[in-house]
Short mmCIF file of C-alpha atoms in Angstrom, two decimals:
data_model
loop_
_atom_site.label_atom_id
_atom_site.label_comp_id
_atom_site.label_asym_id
_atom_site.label_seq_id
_atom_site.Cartn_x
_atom_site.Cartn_y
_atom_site.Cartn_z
CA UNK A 267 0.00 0.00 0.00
CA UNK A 268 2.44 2.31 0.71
CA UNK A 269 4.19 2.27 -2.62
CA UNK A 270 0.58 2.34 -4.05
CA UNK A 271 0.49 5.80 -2.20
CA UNK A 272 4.10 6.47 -3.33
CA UNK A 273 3.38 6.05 -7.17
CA UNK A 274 0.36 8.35 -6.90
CA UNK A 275 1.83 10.98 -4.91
CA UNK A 276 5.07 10.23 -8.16
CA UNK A 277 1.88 11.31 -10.93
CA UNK A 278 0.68 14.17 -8.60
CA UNK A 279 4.39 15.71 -8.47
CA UNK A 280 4.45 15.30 -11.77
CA UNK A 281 1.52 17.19 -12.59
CA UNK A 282 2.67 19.85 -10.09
CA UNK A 283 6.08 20.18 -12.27
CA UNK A 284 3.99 20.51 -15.76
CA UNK A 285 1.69 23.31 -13.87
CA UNK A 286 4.46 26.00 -13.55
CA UNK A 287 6.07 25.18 -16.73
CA UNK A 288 2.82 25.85 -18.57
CA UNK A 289 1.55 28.46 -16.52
CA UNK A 290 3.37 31.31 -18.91
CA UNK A 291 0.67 31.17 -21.93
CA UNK A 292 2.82 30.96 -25.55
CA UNK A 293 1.59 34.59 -26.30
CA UNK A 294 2.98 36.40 -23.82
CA UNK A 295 6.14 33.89 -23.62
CA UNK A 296 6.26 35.02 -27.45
CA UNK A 297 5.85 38.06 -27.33
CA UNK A 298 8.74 38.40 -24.33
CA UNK A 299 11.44 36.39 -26.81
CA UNK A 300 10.05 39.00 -29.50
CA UNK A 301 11.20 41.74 -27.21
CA UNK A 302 13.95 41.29 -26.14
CA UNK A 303 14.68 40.33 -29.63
CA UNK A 304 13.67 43.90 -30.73
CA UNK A 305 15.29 45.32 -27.55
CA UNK A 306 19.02 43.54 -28.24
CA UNK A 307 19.28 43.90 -32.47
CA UNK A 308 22.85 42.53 -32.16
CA UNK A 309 22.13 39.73 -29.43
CA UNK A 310 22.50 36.23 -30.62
CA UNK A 311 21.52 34.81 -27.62
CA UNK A 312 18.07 37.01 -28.15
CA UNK A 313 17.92 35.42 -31.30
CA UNK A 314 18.48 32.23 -30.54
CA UNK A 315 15.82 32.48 -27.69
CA UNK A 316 13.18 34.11 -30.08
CA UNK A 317 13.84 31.33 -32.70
CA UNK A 318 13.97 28.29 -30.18
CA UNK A 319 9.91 29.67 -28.85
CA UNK A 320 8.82 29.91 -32.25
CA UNK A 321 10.25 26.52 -33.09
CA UNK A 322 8.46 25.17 -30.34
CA UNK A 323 5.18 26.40 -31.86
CA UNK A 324 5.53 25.21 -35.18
CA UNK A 325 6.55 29.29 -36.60
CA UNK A 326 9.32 27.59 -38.70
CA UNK A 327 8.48 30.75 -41.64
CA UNK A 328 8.88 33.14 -38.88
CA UNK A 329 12.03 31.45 -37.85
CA UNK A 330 14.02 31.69 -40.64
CA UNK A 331 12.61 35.16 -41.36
CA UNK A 332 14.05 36.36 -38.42
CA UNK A 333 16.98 34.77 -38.89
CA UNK A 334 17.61 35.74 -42.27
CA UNK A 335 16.91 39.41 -41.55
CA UNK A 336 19.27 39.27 -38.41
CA UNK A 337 22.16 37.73 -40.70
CA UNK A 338 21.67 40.94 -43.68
CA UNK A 339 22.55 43.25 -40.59
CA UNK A 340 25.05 41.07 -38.94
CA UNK A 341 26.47 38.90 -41.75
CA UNK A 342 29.48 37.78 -39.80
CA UNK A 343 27.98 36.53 -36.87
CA UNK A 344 29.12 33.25 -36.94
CA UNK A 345 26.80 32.00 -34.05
CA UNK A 346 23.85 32.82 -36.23
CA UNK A 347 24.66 31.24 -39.07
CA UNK A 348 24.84 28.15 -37.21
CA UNK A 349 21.14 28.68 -35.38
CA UNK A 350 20.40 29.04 -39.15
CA UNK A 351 21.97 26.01 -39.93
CA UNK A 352 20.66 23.97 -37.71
CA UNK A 353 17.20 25.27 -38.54
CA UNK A 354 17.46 24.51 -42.03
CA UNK A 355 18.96 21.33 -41.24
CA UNK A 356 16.02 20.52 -39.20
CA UNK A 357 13.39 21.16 -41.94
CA UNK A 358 14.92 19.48 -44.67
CA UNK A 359 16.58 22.21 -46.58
CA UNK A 360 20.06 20.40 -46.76
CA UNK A 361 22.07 22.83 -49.32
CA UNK A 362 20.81 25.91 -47.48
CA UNK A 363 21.79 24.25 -43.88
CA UNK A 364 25.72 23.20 -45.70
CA UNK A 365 25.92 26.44 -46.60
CA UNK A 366 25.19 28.39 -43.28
CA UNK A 367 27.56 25.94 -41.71
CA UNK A 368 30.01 26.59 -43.70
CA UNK A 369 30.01 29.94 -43.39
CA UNK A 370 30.33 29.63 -39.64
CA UNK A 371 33.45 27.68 -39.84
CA UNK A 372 34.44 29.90 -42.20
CA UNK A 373 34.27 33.29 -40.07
CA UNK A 374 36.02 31.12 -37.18
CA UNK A 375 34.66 33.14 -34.77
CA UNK A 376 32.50 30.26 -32.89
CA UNK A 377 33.62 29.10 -29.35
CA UNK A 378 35.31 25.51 -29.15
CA UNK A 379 31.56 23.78 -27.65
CA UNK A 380 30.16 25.31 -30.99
CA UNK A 381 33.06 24.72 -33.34
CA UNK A 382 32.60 20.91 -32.19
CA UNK A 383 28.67 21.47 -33.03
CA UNK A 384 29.30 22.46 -36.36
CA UNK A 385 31.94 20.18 -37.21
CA UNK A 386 29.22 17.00 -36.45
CA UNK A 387 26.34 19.15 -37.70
CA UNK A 388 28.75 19.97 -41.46
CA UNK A 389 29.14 16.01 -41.27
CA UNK A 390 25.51 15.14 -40.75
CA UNK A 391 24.50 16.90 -43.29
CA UNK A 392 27.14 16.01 -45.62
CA UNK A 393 25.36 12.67 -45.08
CA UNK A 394 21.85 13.54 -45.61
CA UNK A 395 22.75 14.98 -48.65
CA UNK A 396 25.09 12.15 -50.45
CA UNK A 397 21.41 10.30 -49.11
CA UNK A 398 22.68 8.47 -45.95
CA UNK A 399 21.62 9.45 -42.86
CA UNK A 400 21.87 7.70 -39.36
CA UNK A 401 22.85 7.71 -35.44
CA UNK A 402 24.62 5.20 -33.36
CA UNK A 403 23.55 5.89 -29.31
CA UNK A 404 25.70 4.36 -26.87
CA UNK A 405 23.78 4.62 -23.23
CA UNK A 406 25.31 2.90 -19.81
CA UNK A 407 23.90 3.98 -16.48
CA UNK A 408 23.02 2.21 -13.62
CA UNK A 409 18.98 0.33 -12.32
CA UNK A 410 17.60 -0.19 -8.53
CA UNK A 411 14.92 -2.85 -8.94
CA UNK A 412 12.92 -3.01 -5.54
CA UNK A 413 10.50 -5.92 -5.52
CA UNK A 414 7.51 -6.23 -3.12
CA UNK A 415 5.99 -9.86 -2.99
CA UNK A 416 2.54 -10.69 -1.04
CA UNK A 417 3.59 -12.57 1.89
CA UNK A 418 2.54 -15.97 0.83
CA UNK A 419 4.96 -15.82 -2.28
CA UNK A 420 8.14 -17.76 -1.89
CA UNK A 421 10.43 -15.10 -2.08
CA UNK A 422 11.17 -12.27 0.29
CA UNK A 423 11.28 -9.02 -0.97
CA UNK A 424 14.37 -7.87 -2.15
CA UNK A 425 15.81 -4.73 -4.09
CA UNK A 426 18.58 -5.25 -6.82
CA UNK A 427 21.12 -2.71 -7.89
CA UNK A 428 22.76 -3.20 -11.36
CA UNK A 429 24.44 -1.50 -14.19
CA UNK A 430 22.71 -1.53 -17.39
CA UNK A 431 23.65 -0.87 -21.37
CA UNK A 432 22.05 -0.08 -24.66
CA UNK A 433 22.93 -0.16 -27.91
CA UNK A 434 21.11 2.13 -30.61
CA UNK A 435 21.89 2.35 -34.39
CA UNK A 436 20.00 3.33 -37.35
CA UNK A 437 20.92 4.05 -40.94
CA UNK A 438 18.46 5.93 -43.43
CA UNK A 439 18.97 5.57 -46.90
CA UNK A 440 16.69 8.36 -48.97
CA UNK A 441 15.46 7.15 -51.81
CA UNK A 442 15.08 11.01 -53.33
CA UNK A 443 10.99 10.85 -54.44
CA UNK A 444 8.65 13.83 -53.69
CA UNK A 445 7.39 12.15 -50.63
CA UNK A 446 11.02 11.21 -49.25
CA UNK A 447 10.67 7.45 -49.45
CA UNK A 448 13.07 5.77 -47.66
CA UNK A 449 14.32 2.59 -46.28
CA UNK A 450 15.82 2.42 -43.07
CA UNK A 451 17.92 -0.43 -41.27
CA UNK A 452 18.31 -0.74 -37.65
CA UNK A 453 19.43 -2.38 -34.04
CA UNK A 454 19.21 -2.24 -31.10
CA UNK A 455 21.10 -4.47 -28.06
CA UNK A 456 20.65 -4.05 -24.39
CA UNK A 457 21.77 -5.63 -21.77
CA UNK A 458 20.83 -5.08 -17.58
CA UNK A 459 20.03 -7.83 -14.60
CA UNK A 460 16.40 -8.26 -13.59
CA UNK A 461 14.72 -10.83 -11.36
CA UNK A 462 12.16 -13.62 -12.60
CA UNK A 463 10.17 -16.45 -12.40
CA UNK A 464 9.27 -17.25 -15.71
CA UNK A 465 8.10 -20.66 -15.22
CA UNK A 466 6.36 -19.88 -11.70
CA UNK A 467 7.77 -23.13 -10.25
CA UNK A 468 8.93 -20.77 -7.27
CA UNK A 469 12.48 -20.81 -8.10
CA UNK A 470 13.00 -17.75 -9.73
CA UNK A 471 16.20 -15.42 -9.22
CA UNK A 472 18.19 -12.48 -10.32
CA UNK A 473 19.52 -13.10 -14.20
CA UNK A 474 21.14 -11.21 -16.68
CA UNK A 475 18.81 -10.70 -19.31
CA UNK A 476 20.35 -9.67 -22.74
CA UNK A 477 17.66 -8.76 -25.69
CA UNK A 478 18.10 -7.75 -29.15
CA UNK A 479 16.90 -6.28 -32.18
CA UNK A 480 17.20 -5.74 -35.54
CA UNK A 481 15.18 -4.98 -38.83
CA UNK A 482 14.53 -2.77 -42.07
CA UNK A 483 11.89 -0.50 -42.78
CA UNK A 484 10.68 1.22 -45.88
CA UNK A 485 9.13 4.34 -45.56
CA UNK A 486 6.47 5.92 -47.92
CA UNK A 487 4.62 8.45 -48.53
CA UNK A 488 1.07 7.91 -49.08
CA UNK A 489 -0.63 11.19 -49.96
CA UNK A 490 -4.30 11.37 -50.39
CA UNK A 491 -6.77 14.53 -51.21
CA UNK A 492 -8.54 13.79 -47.63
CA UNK A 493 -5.02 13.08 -46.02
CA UNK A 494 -1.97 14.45 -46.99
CA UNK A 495 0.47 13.33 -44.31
CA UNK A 496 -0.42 9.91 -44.60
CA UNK A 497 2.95 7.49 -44.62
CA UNK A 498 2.97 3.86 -44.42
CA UNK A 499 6.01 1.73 -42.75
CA UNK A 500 6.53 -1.81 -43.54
CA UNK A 501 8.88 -3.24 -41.24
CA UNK A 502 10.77 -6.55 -40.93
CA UNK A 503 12.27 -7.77 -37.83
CA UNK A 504 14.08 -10.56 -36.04
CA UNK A 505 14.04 -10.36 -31.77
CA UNK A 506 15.70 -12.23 -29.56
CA UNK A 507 15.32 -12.50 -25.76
CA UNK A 508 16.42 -14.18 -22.46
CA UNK A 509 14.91 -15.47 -19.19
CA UNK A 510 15.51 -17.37 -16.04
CA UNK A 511 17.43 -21.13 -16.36
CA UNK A 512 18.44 -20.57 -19.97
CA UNK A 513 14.94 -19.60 -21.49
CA UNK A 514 14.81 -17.68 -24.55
CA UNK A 515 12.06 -16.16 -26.89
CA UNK A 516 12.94 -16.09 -30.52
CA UNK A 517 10.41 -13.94 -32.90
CA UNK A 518 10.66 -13.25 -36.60
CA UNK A 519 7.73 -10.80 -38.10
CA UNK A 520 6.68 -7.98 -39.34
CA UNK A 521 4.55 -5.11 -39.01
CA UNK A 522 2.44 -2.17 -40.61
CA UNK A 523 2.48 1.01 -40.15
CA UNK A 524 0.23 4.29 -40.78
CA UNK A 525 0.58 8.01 -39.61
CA UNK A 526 -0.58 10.70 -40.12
CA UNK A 527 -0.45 14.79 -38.96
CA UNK A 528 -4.07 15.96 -39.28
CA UNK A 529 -3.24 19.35 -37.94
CA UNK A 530 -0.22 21.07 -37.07
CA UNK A 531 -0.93 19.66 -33.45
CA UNK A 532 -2.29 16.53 -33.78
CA UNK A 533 -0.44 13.05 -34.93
CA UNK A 534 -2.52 9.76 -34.92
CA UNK A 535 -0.94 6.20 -35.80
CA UNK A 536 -2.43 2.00 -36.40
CA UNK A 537 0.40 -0.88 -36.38
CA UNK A 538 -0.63 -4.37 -36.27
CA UNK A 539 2.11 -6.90 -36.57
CA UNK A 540 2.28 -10.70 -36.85
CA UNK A 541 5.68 -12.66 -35.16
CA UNK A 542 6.90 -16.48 -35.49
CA UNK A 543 7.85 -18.16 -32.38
CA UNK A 544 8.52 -20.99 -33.03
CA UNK A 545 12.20 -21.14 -32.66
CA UNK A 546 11.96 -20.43 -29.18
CA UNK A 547 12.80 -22.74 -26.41
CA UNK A 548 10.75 -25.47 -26.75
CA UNK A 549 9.54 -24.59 -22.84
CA UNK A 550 7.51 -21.61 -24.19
CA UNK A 551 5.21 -23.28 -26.16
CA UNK A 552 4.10 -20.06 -28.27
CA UNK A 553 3.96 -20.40 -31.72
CA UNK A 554 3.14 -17.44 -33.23
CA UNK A 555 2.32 -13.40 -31.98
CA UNK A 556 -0.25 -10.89 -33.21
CA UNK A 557 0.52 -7.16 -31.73
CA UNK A 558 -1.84 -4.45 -32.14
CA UNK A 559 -1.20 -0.80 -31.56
CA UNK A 560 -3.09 2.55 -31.87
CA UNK A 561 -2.83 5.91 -30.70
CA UNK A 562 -2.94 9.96 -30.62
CA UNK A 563 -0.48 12.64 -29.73
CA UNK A 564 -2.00 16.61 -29.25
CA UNK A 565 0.01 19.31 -28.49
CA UNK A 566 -1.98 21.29 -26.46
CA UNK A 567 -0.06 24.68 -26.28
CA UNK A 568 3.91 25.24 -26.91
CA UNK A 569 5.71 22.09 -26.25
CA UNK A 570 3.48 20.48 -24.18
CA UNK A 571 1.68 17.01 -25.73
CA UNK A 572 -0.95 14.79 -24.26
CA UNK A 573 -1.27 11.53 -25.51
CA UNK A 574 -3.44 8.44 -25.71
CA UNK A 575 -2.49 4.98 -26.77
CA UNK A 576 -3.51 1.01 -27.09
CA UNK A 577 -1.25 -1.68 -27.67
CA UNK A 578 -1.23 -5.40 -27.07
CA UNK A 579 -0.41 -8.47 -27.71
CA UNK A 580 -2.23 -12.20 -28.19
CA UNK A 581 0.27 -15.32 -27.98
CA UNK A 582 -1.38 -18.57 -29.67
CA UNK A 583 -0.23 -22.43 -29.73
CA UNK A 584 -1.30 -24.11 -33.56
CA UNK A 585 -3.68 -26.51 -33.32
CA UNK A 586 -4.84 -25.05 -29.51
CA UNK A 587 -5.42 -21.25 -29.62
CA UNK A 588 -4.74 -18.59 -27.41
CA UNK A 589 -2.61 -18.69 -24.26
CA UNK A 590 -1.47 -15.62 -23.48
CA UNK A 591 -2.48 -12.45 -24.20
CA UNK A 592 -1.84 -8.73 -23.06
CA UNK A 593 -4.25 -5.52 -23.69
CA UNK A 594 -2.90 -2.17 -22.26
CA UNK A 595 -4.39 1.05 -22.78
CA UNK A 596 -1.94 4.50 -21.29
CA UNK A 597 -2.63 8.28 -20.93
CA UNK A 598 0.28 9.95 -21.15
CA UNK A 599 2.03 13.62 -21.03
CA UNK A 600 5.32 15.00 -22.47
CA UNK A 601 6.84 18.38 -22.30
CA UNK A 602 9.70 20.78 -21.77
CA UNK A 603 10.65 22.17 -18.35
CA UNK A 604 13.49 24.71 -19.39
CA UNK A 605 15.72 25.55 -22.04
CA UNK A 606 19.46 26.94 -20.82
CA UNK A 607 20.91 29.73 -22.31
CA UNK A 608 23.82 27.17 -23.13
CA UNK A 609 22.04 25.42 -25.21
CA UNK A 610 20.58 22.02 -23.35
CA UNK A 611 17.45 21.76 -22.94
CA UNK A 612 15.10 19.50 -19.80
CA UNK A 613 12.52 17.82 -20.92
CA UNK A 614 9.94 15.43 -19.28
CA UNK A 615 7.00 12.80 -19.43
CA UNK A 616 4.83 11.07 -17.35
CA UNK A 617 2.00 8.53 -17.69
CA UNK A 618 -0.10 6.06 -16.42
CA UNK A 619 -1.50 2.75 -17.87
CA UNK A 620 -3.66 -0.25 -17.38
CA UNK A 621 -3.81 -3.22 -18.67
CA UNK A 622 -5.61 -6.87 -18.91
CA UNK A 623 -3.07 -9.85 -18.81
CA UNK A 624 -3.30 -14.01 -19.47
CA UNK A 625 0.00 -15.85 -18.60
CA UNK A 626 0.75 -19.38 -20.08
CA UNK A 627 1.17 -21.91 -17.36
CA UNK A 628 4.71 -23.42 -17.81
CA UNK A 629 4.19 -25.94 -15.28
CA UNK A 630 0.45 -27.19 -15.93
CA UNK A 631 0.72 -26.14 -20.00
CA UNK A 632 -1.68 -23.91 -21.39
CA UNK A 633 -4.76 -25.68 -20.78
CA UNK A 634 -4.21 -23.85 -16.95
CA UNK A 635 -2.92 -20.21 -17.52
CA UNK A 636 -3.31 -17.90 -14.96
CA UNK A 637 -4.75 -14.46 -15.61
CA UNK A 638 -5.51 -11.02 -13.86
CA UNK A 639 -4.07 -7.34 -14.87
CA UNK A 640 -1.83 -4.91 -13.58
CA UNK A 641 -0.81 -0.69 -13.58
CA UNK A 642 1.73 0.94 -14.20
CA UNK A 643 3.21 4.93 -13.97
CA UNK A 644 5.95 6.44 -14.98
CA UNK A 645 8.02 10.19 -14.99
CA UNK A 646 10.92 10.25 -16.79
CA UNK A 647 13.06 13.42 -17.13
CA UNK A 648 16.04 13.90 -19.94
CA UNK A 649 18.36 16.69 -20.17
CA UNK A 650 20.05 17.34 -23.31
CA UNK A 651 23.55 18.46 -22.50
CA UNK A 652 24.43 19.24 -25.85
CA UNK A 653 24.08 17.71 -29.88
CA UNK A 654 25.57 14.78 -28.98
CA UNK A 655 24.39 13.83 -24.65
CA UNK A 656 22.10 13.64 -22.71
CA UNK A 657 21.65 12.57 -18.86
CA UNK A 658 18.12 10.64 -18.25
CA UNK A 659 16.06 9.94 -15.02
CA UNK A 660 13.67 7.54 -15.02
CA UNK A 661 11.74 6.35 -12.61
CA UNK A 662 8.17 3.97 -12.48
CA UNK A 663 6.47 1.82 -10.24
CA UNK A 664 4.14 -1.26 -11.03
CA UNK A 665 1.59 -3.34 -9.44
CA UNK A 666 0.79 -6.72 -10.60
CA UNK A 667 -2.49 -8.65 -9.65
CA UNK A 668 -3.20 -12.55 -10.79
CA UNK A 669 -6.71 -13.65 -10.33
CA UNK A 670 -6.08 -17.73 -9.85
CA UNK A 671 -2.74 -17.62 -8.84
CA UNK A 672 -2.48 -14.32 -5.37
CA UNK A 673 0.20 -15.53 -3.91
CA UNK A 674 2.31 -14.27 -7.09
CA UNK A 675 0.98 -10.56 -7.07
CA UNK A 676 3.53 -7.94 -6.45
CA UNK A 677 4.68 -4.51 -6.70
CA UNK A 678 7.75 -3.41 -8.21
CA UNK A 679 9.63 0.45 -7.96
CA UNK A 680 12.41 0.69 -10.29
CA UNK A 681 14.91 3.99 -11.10
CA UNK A 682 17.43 4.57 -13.46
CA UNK A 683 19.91 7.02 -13.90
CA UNK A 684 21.99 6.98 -17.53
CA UNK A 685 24.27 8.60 -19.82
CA UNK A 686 23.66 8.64 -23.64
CA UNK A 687 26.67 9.49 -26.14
CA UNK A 688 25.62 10.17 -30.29
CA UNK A 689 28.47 9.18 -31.97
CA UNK A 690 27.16 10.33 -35.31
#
């Protein structure tokens, strides 16, 4: 109970950190970056500030026009050819964004934290433009894992302390069409120490638990007259994961994807996905995986997003049907805190879910599973140091319930603290 009250006291902090952060309205938190703007003609840390608040409402014409006008008065500022860059960068304009950087290095007026910027920026989009684009994050950091069983589990409760690392590449190859078609191939490897009892024989334990990803996408654009955002992703992926005593889940699938942007503020997206298990130690049983996923993203005002999704998952045997399933449905929020006048920027998101869960019975087969549901909560923060780190805190808490089997219900409180490194 108490880290019931705990995790709800976590969502109400959360929501007391997103009140002050939103409390200045974007008009008058425009209109003070437009003064002081106005105020400081020469100021490129004005100008970055004015440019950074209209980003952050979608003003990318205004942006650049402010930009552009600051650079005919100031043409040697090397700082703001670099904001410029980096804006043009952002929204595609690749030749425009080379040249701005170039210019900046050119000058050599920028400070050695911004020389270094534009170095990896002048690469990136040397990249983008030969029509190769990509990122490899490195992230290590360190996981407490504090368990709570019921009392009539066979464990004691126990908290676990562990180092953790990810792996993240990607690799986008532009296929140069109207609609920026593109396939992109990608990975992803992590590995941390968790505790389980996969089987529930009651002789479960703490186990390193390695996972792994990898796949290719293409991405298309799929314009209509009703909706032109609309983009489809075909995906193809192989997974591979570990458990307790040597157990490991092998799945080979695929998925499809559609998005689209609506408005300026809205973004809505369906995935379903199909997944072979059958390679999979034989202990599993599942042959084959059909995941589901929908969802909604809003930004309500500046850069502050409310979201909605539901995802799942149903696990069947051939020849038997289902026995396992999982159907989750999450609320959640995402936002920025504050944005240094160095540059790095604090961002955060919280959210809550529930969720509807069957469990294949390992011991008595799937004719017995056991069943029940759990929720979660989260509140992650991340502050961007700089183009290429970030520091992230993560924290979330939840509470698992099983119907026919009690004496397995728990709670679980985990926090992370990490360090991410872009190496391109």
């Amino acid at each position: 109970m108490r880290k019931s009250v705990f995790a709800l006291t976590m969502v109400l902090l959360a929501g007391g950190v997103i009140a002050p952060a939103g409390a200045q309205s974007f008009d008058s938190k425009y209109q003070e970056a437009f003064a002081r703007r106005v105020g400081n003609p020469g100021n490129t840390s004005a100008l970055s500030d004015f440019v950074r608040v209209a980003v952050e409402a979608g003003q990318y014409d205004q942006a650049i026009s402010t930009i552009e006008e600051h650079l005919i008065n100031y043409p040697l500022d090397a700082k703001a050819h670099l904001i410029a860059a980096r804006l043009y960068h952002n929204v595609g304009s690749r030749e425009l964004a080379a040249r701005h950087v170039e210019i900046a290095l050119d000058i050599g007026t920028l400070d050695a934290g911004d020389d270094r910027s534009a170095q990896r920026l002048h690469a990136s989009i040397d990249r983008s433009l030969a029509g190769i684009s990509g990122f490899l994050d490195l992230t290590t950091g360190v996981r407490s894992e504090t368990i709570d069983f019921q009392p009539t589990a066979p464990w004691t409760d126990r908290t676990d302390i562990n180092p953790f690392f990810v792996a993240t590449a990607q690799v986008r190859f532009d296929l140069e069409t109207s609609t920026n078609n593109a396939i992109l191939a990608f990975g992803q490897f992590n590995a941390r120490r968790r505790f389980g009892d996969f089987n529930f024989d009651g002789f479960g334990g703490v186990y390193y638990a390695p996972q792994g990803r990898a796949g290719i996408t293409l991405d298309v654009g799929l314009p209509t007259e009703l909706i032109p955002t609309l983009r489809g992703q075909l995906t193809a992926y192989a997974d591979y994961e570990t458990f307790d005593f040597g157990l490991y889940r092998s799945a080979y699938g695929g998925t499809a994807r559609l998005t689209a942007a609506p408005t300026a503020n809205t973004f809505v997206y369906a995935e379903g996905g199909y997944a072979w298990l059958g390679a999979s130690d034989a202990v599993l049983f599942e042959d084959e995986r059909y995941t589901f996923e929908a969802g909604l993203t809003w930004r309500v005002f500046n850069s502050h997003t409310l979201g909605f999704a539901g995802r799942g998952y149903i696990d069947r045997v051939q020849g038997f049907g289902e026995v396992a399933h999982l159907y989750e449905a999450e609320l959640s929020y995402a936002g920025q805190v504050m944005a240094f006048e160095n540059g790095a920027v604090w961002t955060q998101s919280a959210g809550v879910a529930v969720a509807d869960i069957q469990v294949t019975n390992f011991v008595l087969g799937p004719v017995f599973p056991y069943f029940g549901g759990y929720w979660r909560t989260y509140w992650s923060h991340s502050l961007q140091i700089d183009d290429i780190s970030r520091i992230d805190l993560d924290l979330s808490y939840r509470e698992t319930d099983y119907t026919n089997l009690p004496a397995r219900d728990q709670s679980k409180f985990d926090v992370s603290l990490s360090y991410t490194i872009s190496l391109f």
